[in-house]
XYZ file of C-alpha atoms in Angstrom:
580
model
C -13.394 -34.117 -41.232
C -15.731 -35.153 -43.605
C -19.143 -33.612 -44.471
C -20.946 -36.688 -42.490
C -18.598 -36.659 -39.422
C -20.008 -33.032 -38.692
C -23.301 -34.012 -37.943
C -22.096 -37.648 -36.579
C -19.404 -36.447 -34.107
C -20.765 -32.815 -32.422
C -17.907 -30.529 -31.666
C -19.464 -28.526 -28.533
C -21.892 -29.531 -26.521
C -24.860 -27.915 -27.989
C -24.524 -29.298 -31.320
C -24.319 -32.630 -29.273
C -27.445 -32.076 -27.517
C -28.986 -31.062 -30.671
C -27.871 -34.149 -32.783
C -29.133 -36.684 -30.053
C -32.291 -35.044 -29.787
C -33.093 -35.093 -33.586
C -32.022 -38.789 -33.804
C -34.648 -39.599 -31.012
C -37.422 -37.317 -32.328
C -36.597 -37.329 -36.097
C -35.227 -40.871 -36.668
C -36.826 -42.501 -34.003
C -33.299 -44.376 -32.886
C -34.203 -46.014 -29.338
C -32.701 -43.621 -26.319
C -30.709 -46.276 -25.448
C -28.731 -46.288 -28.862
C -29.049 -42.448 -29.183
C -27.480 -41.903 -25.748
C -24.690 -44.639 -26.188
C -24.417 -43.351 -30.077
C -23.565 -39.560 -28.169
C -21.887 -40.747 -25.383
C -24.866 -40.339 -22.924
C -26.001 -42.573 -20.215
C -29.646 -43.475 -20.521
C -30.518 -41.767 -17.167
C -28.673 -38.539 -18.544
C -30.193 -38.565 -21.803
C -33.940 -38.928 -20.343
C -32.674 -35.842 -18.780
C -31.954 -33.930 -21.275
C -35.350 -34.702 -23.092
C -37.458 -33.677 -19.750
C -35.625 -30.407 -19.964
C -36.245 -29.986 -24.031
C -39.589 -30.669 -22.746
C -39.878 -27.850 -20.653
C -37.819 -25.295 -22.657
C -40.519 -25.826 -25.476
C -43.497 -25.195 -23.004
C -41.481 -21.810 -21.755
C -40.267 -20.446 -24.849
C -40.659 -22.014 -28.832
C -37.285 -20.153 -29.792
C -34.939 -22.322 -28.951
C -32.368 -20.394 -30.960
C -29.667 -19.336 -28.520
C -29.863 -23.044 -26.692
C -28.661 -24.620 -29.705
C -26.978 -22.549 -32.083
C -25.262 -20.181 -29.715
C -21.878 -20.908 -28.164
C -22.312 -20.923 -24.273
C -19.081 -19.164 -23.022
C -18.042 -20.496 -19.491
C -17.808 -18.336 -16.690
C -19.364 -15.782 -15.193
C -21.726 -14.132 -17.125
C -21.365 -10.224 -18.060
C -23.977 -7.392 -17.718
C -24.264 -3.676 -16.857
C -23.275 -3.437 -13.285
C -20.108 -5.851 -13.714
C -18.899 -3.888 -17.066
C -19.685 -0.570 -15.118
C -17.787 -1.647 -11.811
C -14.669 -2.615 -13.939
C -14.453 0.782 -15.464
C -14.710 2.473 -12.013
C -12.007 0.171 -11.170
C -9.965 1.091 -13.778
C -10.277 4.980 -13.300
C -9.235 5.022 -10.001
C -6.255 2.847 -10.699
C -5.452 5.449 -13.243
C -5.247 7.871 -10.135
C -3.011 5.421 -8.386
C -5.648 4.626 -5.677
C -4.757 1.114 -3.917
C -7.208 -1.642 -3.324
C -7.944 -0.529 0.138
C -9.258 3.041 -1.422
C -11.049 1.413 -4.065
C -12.947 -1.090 -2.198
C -14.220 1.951 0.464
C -15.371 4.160 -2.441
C -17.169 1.512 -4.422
C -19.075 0.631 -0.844
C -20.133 4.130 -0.361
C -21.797 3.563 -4.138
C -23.320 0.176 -3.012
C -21.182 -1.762 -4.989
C -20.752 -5.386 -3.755
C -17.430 -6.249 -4.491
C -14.664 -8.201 -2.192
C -10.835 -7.054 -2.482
C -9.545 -10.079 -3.873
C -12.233 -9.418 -7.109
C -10.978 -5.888 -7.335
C -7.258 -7.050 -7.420
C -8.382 -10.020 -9.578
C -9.355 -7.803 -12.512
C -6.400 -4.888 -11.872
C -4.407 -7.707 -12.717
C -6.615 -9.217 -15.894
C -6.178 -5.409 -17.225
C -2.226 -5.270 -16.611
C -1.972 -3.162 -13.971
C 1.437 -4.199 -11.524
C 1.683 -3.626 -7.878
C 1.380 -0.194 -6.186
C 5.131 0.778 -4.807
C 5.180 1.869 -1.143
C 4.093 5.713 -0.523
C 4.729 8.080 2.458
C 2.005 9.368 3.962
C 2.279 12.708 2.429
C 1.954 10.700 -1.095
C -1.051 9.519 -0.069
C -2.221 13.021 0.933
C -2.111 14.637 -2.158
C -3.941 11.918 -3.758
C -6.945 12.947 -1.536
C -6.802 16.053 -3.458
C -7.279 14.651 -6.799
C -10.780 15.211 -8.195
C -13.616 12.222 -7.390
C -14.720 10.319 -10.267
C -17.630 9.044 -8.080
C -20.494 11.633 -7.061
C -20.573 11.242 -3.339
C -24.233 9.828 -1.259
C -26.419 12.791 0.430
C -25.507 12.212 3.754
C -28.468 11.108 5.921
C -28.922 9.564 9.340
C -27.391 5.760 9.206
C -30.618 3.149 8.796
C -30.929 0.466 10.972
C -30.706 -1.858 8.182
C -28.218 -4.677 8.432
C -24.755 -3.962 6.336
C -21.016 -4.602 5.613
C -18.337 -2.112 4.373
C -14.697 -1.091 4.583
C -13.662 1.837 5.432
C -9.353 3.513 5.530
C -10.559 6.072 8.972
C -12.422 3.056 11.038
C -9.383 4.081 13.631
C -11.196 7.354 14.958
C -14.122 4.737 16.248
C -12.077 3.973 18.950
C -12.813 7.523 20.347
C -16.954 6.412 20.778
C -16.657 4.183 23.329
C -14.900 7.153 25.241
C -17.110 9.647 24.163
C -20.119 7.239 25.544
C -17.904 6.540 28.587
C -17.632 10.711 30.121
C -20.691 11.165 28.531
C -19.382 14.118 25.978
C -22.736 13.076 23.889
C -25.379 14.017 26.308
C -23.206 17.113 26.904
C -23.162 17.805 23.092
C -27.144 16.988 22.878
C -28.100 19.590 25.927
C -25.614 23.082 24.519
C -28.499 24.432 22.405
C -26.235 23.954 19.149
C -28.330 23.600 16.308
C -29.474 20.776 13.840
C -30.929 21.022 10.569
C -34.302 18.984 8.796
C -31.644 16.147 8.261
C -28.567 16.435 10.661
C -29.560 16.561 14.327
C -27.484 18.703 16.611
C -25.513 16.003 18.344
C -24.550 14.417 14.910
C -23.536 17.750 13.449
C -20.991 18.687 16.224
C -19.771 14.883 15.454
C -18.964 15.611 12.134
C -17.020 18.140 13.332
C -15.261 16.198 15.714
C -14.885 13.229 12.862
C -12.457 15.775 10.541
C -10.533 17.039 13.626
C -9.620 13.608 14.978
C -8.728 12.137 11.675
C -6.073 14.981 10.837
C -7.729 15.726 7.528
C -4.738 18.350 6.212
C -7.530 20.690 4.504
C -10.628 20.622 4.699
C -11.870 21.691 0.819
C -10.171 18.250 0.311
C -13.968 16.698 0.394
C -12.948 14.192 -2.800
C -12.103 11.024 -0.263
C -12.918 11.924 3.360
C -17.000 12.654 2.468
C -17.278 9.214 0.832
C -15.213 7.265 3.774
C -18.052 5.358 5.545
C -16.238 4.906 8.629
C -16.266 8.891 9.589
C -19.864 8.583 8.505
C -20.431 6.012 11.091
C -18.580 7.966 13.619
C -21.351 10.952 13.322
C -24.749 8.401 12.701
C -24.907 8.858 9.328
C -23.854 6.852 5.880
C -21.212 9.720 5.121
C -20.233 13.032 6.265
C -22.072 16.284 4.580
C -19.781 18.088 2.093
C -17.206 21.213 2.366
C -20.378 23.384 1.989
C -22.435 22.318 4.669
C -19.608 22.944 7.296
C -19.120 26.492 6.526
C -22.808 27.254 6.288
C -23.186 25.405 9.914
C -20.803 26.936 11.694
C -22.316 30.633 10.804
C -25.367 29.635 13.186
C -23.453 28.760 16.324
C -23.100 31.742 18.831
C -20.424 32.610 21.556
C -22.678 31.606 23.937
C -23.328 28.013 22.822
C -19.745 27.477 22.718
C -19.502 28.901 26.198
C -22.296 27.298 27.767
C -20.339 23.638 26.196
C -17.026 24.263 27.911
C -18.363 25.255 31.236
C -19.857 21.701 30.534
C -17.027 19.922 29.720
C -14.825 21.811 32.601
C -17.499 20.497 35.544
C -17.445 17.072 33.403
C -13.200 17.162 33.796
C -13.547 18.397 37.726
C -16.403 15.926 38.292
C -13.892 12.459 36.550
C -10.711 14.636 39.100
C -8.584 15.064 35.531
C -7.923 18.712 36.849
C -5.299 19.498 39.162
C -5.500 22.936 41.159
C -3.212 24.527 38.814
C -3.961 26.531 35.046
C -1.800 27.586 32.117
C -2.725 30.681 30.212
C -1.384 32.082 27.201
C -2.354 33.418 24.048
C -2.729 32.337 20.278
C -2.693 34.245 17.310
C -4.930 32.407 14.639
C -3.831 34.005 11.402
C -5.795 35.306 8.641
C -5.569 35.782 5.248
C -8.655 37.421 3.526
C -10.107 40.921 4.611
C -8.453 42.496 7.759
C -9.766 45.551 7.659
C -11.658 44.852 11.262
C -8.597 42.471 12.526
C -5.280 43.399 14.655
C -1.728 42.490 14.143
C -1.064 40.460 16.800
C 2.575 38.428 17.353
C 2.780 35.037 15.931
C 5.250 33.423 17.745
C 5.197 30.624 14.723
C 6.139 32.756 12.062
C 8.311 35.538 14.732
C 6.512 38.695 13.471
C 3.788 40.981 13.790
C 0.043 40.205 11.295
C -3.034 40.362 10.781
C -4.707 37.616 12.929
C -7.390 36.717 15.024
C -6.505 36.895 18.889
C -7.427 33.332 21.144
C -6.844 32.805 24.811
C -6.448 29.393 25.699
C -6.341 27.652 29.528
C -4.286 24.558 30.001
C -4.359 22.025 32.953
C -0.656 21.030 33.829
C -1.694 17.897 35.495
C -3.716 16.230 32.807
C -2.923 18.034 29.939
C -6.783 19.159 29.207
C -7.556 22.294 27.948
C -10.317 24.163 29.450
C -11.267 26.879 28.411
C -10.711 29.003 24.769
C -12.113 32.508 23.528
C -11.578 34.031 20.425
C -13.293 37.161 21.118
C -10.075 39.046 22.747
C -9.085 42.169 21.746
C -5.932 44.573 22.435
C -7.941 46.581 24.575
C -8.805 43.903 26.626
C -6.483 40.992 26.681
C -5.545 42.097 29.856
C -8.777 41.083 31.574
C -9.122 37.432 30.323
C -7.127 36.188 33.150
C -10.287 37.787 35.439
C -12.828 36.489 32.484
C -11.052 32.854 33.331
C -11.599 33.084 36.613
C -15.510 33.973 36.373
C -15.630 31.685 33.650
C -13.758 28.896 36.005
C -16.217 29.604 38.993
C -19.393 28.432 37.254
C -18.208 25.312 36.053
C -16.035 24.980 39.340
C -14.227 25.326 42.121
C -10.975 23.792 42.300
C -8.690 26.090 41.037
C -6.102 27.463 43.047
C -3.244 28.731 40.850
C -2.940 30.854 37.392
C 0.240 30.641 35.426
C 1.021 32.830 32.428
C 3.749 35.331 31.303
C 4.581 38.836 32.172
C 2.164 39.932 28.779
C -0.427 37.860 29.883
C -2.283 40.785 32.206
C -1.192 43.737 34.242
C 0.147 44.301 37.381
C -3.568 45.876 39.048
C -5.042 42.501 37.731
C -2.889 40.897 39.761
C -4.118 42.586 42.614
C -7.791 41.428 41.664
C -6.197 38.021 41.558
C -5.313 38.041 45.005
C -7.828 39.638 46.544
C -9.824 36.415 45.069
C -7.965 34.031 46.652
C -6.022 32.786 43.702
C -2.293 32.220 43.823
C -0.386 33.256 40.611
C 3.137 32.550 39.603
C 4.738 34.885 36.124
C 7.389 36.427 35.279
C 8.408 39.967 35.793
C 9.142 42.131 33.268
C 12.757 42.999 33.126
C 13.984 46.961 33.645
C 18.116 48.035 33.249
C 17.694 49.070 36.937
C 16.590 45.783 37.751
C 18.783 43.389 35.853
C 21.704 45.941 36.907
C 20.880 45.366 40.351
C 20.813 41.515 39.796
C 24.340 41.546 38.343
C 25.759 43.838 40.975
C 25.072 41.126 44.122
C 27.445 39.295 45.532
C 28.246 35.650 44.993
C 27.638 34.499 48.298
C 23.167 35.841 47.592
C 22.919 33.569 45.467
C 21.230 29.975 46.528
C 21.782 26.715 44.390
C 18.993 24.427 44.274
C 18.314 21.458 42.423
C 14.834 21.436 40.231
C 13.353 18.143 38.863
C 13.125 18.317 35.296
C 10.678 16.423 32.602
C 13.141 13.977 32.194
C 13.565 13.007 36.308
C 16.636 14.714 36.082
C 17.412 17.047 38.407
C 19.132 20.518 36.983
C 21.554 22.875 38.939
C 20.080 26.155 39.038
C 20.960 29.308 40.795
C 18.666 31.629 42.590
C 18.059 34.688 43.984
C 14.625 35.377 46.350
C 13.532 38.377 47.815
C 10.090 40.237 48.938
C 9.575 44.032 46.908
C 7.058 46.183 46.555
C 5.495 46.393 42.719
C 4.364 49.802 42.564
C 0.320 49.286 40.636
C 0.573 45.867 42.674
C 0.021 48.006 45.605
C 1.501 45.154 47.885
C 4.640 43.083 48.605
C 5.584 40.463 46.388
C 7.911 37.486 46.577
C 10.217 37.462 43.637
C 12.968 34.817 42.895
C 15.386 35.338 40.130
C 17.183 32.844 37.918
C 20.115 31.648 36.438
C 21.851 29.020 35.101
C 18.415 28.297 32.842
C 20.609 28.521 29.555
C 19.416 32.587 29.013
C 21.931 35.486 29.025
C 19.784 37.130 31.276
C 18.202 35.854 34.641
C 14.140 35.049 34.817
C 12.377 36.798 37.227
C 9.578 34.996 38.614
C 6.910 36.566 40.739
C 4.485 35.231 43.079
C 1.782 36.120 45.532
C 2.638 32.426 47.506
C 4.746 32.676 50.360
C 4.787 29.458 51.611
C 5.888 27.121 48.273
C 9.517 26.223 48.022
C 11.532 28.087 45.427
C 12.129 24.142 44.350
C 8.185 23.742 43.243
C 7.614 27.503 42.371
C 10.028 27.412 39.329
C 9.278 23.820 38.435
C 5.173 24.845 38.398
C 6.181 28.046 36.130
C 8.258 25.746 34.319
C 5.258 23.587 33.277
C 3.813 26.804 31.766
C 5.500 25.716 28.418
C 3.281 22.870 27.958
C 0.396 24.973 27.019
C 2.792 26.518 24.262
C 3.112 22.873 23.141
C -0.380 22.610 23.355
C -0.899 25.732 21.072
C 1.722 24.041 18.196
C -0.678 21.165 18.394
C -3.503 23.161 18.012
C -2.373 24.668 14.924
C -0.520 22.039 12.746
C -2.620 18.889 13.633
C -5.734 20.152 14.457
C -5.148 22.961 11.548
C -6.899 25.832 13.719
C -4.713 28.415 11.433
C -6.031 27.059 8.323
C -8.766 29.923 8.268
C -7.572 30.975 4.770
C -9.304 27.761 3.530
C -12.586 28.207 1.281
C -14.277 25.932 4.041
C -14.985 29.224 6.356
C -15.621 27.746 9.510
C -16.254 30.698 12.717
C -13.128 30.934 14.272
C -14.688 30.433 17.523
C -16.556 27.519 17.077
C -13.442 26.190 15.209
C -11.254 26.571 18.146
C -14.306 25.269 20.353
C -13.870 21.932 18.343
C -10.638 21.689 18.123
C -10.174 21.719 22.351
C -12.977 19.278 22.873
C -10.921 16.551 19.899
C -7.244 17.371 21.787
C -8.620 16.337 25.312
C -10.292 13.682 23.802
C -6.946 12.333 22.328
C -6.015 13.331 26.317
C -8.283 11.054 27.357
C -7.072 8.484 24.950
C -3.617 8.780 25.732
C -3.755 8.657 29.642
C -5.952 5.571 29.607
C -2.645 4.135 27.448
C 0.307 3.341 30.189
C 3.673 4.995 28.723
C 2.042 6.721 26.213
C 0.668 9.934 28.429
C 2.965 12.728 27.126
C 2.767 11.419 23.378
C 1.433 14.681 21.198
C -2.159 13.636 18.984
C 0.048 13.381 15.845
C 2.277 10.733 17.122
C -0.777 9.178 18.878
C -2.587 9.426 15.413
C 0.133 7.912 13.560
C 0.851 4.927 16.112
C -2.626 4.098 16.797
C -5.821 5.956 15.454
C -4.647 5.768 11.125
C -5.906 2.399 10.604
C -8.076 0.697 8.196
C -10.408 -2.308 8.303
C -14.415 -3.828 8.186
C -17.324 -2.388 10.091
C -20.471 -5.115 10.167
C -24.106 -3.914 11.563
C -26.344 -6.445 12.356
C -29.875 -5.875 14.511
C -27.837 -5.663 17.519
C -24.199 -4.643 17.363
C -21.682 -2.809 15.666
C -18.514 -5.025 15.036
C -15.597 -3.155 14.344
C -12.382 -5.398 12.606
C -9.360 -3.303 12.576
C -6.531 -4.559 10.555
C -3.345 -5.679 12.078
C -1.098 -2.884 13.540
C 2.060 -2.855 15.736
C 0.251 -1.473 18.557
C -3.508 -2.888 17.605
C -3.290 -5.068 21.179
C -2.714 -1.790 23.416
C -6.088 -0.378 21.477
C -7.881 -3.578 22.232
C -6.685 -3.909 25.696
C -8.329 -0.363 26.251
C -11.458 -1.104 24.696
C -12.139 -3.880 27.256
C -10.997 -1.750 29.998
C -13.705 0.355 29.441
C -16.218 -2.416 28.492
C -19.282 -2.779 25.712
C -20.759 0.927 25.554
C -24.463 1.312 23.930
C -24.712 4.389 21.425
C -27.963 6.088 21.525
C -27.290 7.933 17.999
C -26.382 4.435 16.399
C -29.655 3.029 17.521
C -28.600 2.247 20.735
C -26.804 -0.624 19.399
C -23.189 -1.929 21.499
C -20.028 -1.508 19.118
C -17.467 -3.742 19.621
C -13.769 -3.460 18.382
C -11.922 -6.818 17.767
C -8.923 -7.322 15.563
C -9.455 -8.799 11.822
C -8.248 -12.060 10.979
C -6.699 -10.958 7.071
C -4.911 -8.165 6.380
């Protein structure tokens, strides 16, 4: 290229807009030969002197329109450069595009999924391989590159946002449905300037439903805006502001909400006539200077540990009724504490079940004398177990017992009335064998008129509230007291009961799925991800697909469009997404 074909034949198109409009102004060429000269129509290049026109009226530096090199594309600044290097970071902590796109919404970045993969791939980065669960666990634990929102009540304000625990929303419109928030609002538990009372307890609820492993873990979980949303506000309050909350509720607030809950339960008929007792030992590892050792039956030996009683209902599998406050000296009176506590939320209940440890023999005899019907196990002497072996074949009775799995099992039995000595009265007693033990069971009962059949099958049952207990403390973590989020045992325990029975509640409303435990419940339907969008009148809820998505959505229109007073009263609705 020669020195006149530079200015003659423009290599980018500023340097051709320049050299047209300098032949029109400057040489006075006709626009007609300047715009066939450039390559121009004439309509174009009338154009382009209209908008030279206007660019001299706006600004006379006209610099960077002609002598800079336009760069196609979009253009950069702050907020782009800034969201890139966020991106980056928590690709560096191996954080897919699912956890990236919810943190960068709780920071009011507007970014879609496909831009977010779009530039992990511009910077190199490959695909993420497949992780367990538990992989994806300890990445929770991993410290936040992100400062986390103040948590505040949720605006009314139209919005859009992902979020990897929308699945616990499925819980609201059953929470609306019984009514468990107007329940929540009336127990006297306190708010603070910011959080009221009912969206306090549902923070608590949020954590205990979404089986967060530990709760100091506050780098993911207190940025996730769909627990946020479950409670009414953008995002959950931090590790701090649970410990310092639960220090303010008494025994009697958490009292006064179970004898709610239990006349809610009696009032829908999800309790049967019949309660399991038994106690839980909630370990504890700080000071125990003021604490017992109590037996853990998880760990088979004698510590330190905080003492609960816990009442079970063997028909629907909801737990009524939980105290912390027992004590050696008196752990023999909370089967008579149950039954006050049982009379003035109720009246239905006919039988207690519970183990020979449970109470004493002269509580038994306040038992009866109340009208209630009992069925435990005796407690096993040499004289007695020598008497047992010394019968005859010919006393004992084979029956045939219906077992969990409709099965029936072969047992054999032994009945006859005695006379317990602090009992002060006869008593029907059936012993047991065949039940794979060494040694037969002794059962004891004040009922003379159930078959031996029913009688062992109802004390039978009694080993569901021992299930209930292992669920208590691995999924809903109510032994995980040692944790630097101190949260009052009691009120603890209180939360945990009201989040089982409402995975209860979600599990009996699911056909084949009624004896499933909350873990397996959690893990088949409740740990999914997806898109929330609130507009002036709903709440749409897009959860992405799942095996078992359609049983979820088939519930949700079972129980219809529910209004939620703490999310402005606005109807959520849960539909499935159309991408994954």
């Amino acid at each position: 290229m020669n020195n006149r074909d530079f200015f003659m034949i423009p290599q980018n198109p500023a340097q051709k807009q320049y050299e047209a409009l300098r032949a029109f102004y400057i040489e006075k060429l006709p626009a007609a030969k300047v715009a066939a000269q450039f390559g121009y129509t004439l309509s174009a290049f009338y154009s382009l002197t209209r908008d030279f026109k206007k660019l001299l009226q706006q600004d006379n530096n006209l610099q960077k329109q002609f002598f800079v090199t336009q760069k196609p594309g979009r253009k950069s600044n702050v907020e782009t450069d800034e969201i890139r290097r966020l991106i980056i970071i928590l690709r560096k902590k191996y954080l897919s595009v699912c956890d990236i796109k919810s943190i960068l919404d709780t920071q009011n970045f507007c970014i879609s999924e496909r831009q977010i993969n779009n530039i992990l791939r511009a910077e190199g980065f490959a695909r993420l391989p497949r992780r367990s669960r538990e992989d994806k666990q300890m990445l929770s634990k991993q410290t936040p590159v992100l400062a986390s929102n103040q948590s505040k009540l949720l605006s009314e304000n139209n919005e859009a946002f992902q979020s990897n625990h929308i699945g616990i929303l499925c819980f609201l419109p059953i929470i609306r449905a019984y009514g468990i928030d107007t329940i929540i609002g009336s127990c006297n538990y306190p708010g603070t300037k910011i959080i009221p009372a009912t969206q306090a307890v549902l923070s608590f609820i949020a954590l205990k439903l979404s089986n967060i492993k530990r709760y100091t873990t506050d780098d993911l979980w207190c940025m996730d805006r769909g627990l946020g949303l479950f409670a009414g506000m953008n995002v959950l309050p931090k590790a701090a502001w649970f410990s310092s909350y639960s220090h303010r509720i008494t025994r009697k607030m958490n009292l006064s909400f179970l004898k709610r809950l239990n006349s809610l339960w009696i009032e829908y008929g999800l309790l049967s006539d019949t309660a399991n007792l038994d106690f839980c030992a909630i370990p504890y590892w700080g000071d125990d200077s003021t604490l017992e050792k109590n037996w853990s039956g998880t760990r088979h030996h004698a510590l330190s540990s905080i003492l609960a009683a816990i009442a079970h209902d063997q028909s629907s599998g909801i737990i009524t009724y939980g105290d912390t406050n027992v004590r050696q000296e008196n752990e023999a009176k909370v089967a008579v504490e149950f039954l006050d506590f049982y009379k003035q939320s109720g009246d239905n209940l006919r039988y207690l079940v519970f183990d020979s440890k449970f109470t004493t023999y002269e509580n038994l005899s306040k038992l009866d004398n109340d009208g209630i019907k009992f069925v435990t196990i005796r407690r096993r002497g040499k004289s007695i177990i020598d008497e047992l072996t010394a019968l005859p074949k010919s006393a004992w009775k084979k029956v045939r017992v219906l077992a969990g799995n409709g099965k029936k099992r072969a047992l054999k039995v032994h009945e006859q009335i005695v006379f317990l000595k602090s009992y002060n009265k006869k008593i029907r007693q059936i012993a047991i064998t065949g039940n794979g033990k060494t040694k037969p069971a002794i059962l004891i009962s004040n009922d003379f008129d159930i078959s031996q059949e029913n009688i062992i099958r109802k004390y039978a049952k009694r080993w569901l509230v021992e299930k209930t207990i292992a669920e208590q403390t691995h999924f809903f973590h109510l032994n995980k007291v040692s944790s630097s989020m101190v949260i009052k045992v009691d009120f603890d325990l209180t939360m945990s009961i009201l989040a089982y029975n409402l995975y209860r509640l979600f599990a009996n409303s699911l056909p084949g799925h009624q004896h499933r435990t909350a873990q397996t419940l959690f893990d088949k339907f409740i740990d999914n991800s997806g898109y929330v969008v609130r507009n002036e009148e709903s709440i749409i809820v897009s959860l992405k697909k799942k095996r078992n998505l359609p049983a979820i959505l088939s519930l949700m229109q079972t129980i219809g469009t529910v209004s939620l007073p703490w999310l402005h009263n606005k109807n959520l609705s849960i539909v499935a997404a159309s991408t994954t």
